[in-house]
């Protein structure tokens, strides 16, 4: 009889521990709602795609050709900015996007300086009067088209 009482007590304690345990680190709580993607998230995803494409010499050449035509800057100028600013081509395209949509007449170099001073992208957008949605829409065209299989 005492043996059954001990088994029941162990099961009860184990059930209580399992119920009280926090969810595993990899799984979100069942009640958590997914965070909606913001325009800044879309821009950052586009930046990552551009930078990934530019990792090979052939990819870098393709990115430079495309960005040069789309941004109205020479390939040499973009390559120089890449080296001088220490940014990937995706970030350079982002700086151009913020500068072009700015209501304050700022240059990409001004945007990079603002970011280098520690300003967050949303603060830069606010100061420049930039709508991040508009930059996100422009950034989409900087990614290489998906080839049909």
Coordinates of C-alpha atoms in Angstrom, one line a residue:
X1 CA 0.0 0.0 0.0
X2 CA 2.8 2.4 0.9
X3 CA 4.5 1.6 -2.4
X4 CA 1.4 2.8 -4.4
X5 CA 1.2 5.9 -2.3
X6 CA 4.9 6.7 -3.1
X7 CA 4.3 6.0 -6.9
X8 CA 1.3 8.3 -6.9
X9 CA 3.2 11.0 -5.1
X10 CA 6.1 10.8 -7.6
X11 CA 3.7 11.0 -10.5
X12 CA 2.0 14.0 -9.0
X13 CA 5.3 15.8 -8.4
X14 CA 6.5 14.9 -11.9
X15 CA 3.3 16.2 -13.5
X16 CA 3.6 19.5 -11.5
X17 CA 7.2 19.9 -12.6
X18 CA 6.4 19.4 -16.2
X19 CA 3.4 21.8 -16.0
X20 CA 5.6 24.5 -14.3
X21 CA 8.6 24.1 -16.6
X22 CA 9.3 26.9 -19.0
X23 CA 8.9 26.1 -22.7
X24 CA 12.0 24.9 -24.4
X25 CA 14.3 27.7 -25.7
X26 CA 13.7 26.8 -29.4
X27 CA 9.9 26.8 -29.3
X28 CA 7.8 29.9 -28.8
X29 CA 5.1 29.8 -26.2
X30 CA 1.8 28.6 -27.5
X31 CA 0.1 31.9 -26.8
X32 CA 2.8 34.1 -28.5
X33 CA 1.7 35.8 -31.7
X34 CA 4.3 36.1 -34.5
X35 CA 5.8 39.6 -34.8
X36 CA 4.7 41.2 -38.0
X37 CA 7.5 42.0 -40.5
X38 CA 8.3 45.7 -40.6
X39 CA 9.6 47.6 -43.6
X40 CA 13.0 47.8 -41.9
X41 CA 13.0 44.0 -41.7
X42 CA 12.3 43.8 -45.4
X43 CA 15.1 46.2 -46.1
X44 CA 17.5 44.2 -44.0
X45 CA 16.6 41.0 -45.7
X46 CA 17.2 42.7 -49.1
X47 CA 20.6 44.0 -47.8
X48 CA 21.6 40.4 -46.8
X49 CA 20.6 39.1 -50.3
X50 CA 22.7 41.8 -52.1
X51 CA 25.7 41.1 -49.8
X52 CA 25.4 37.4 -50.2
X53 CA 25.4 37.7 -54.0
X54 CA 28.5 40.0 -53.9
X55 CA 30.6 37.4 -52.0
X56 CA 32.1 36.0 -55.2
X57 CA 34.0 38.0 -57.8
X58 CA 31.3 37.2 -60.4
X59 CA 28.6 38.2 -58.0
X60 CA 30.3 41.4 -57.0
X61 CA 30.6 42.3 -60.7
X62 CA 26.9 41.7 -61.3
X63 CA 25.9 43.7 -58.2
X64 CA 28.2 46.6 -59.2
X65 CA 26.7 46.6 -62.7
X66 CA 23.1 46.5 -61.4
X67 CA 23.6 49.1 -58.6
X68 CA 25.5 51.4 -60.9
X69 CA 22.6 51.5 -63.4
X70 CA 19.9 51.8 -60.7
X71 CA 21.6 54.3 -58.4
X72 CA 23.2 56.5 -61.1
X73 CA 26.7 56.0 -59.6
X74 CA 29.7 54.6 -61.4
X75 CA 30.9 51.2 -60.6
X76 CA 34.3 52.6 -59.5
X77 CA 32.6 55.0 -57.2
X78 CA 30.5 52.2 -55.6
X79 CA 33.6 50.0 -55.2
X80 CA 35.5 52.9 -53.6
X81 CA 32.6 53.6 -51.2
X82 CA 32.5 49.9 -50.4
X83 CA 36.2 50.0 -49.4
X84 CA 36.2 53.5 -47.8
X85 CA 33.0 53.1 -45.8
X86 CA 33.6 49.5 -44.8
X87 CA 30.0 48.6 -45.8
X88 CA 28.6 45.8 -47.9
X89 CA 26.9 46.7 -51.2
X90 CA 23.5 46.1 -49.6
X91 CA 24.2 48.8 -46.9
X92 CA 25.5 51.1 -49.6
X93 CA 22.2 50.6 -51.6
X94 CA 20.3 51.3 -48.3
X95 CA 22.3 54.5 -47.7
X96 CA 21.5 55.6 -51.3
X97 CA 17.8 54.7 -50.8
X98 CA 17.6 56.8 -47.6
X99 CA 19.4 59.7 -49.3
X100 CA 17.3 59.7 -52.4
X101 CA 14.0 59.7 -50.5
X102 CA 15.2 62.3 -48.0
X103 CA 13.4 65.6 -47.9
X104 CA 16.5 67.2 -46.6
X105 CA 18.8 66.8 -49.6
X106 CA 21.2 64.5 -47.9
X107 CA 23.8 62.4 -49.7
X108 CA 24.6 58.8 -49.1
X109 CA 27.8 59.9 -47.4
X110 CA 25.6 62.0 -45.0
X111 CA 23.5 58.9 -44.2
X112 CA 26.6 56.8 -43.6
X113 CA 28.0 59.4 -41.3
X114 CA 24.7 59.5 -39.3
X115 CA 24.7 55.7 -39.0
X116 CA 28.4 55.8 -38.0
X117 CA 27.6 58.3 -35.2
X118 CA 25.4 55.6 -33.6
X119 CA 22.0 56.6 -34.9
X120 CA 19.5 53.8 -35.5
X121 CA 17.9 53.5 -38.9
X122 CA 14.5 54.5 -37.7
X123 CA 15.9 57.7 -36.1
X124 CA 17.8 58.5 -39.4
X125 CA 14.5 58.0 -41.3
X126 CA 12.7 60.3 -38.9
X127 CA 15.3 63.0 -39.1
X128 CA 15.5 62.9 -42.9
X129 CA 11.7 62.7 -43.3
X130 CA 12.0 59.3 -45.0
X131 CA 9.2 56.8 -45.2
X132 CA 10.8 53.4 -44.6
X133 CA 8.1 51.7 -46.7
X134 CA 9.2 53.7 -49.7
X135 CA 12.9 52.7 -49.2
X136 CA 11.8 49.1 -48.8
X137 CA 10.0 49.2 -52.1
X138 CA 13.0 50.7 -53.9
X139 CA 15.4 48.2 -52.3
X140 CA 13.5 45.2 -53.9
X141 CA 14.7 46.2 -57.4
X142 CA 18.4 46.0 -56.3
X143 CA 18.2 42.2 -55.8
X144 CA 19.0 39.9 -58.8
X145 CA 15.9 38.5 -60.5
X146 CA 15.2 34.9 -59.8
X147 CA 16.0 32.8 -62.7
X148 CA 13.4 30.3 -64.0
X149 CA 14.4 26.7 -63.7

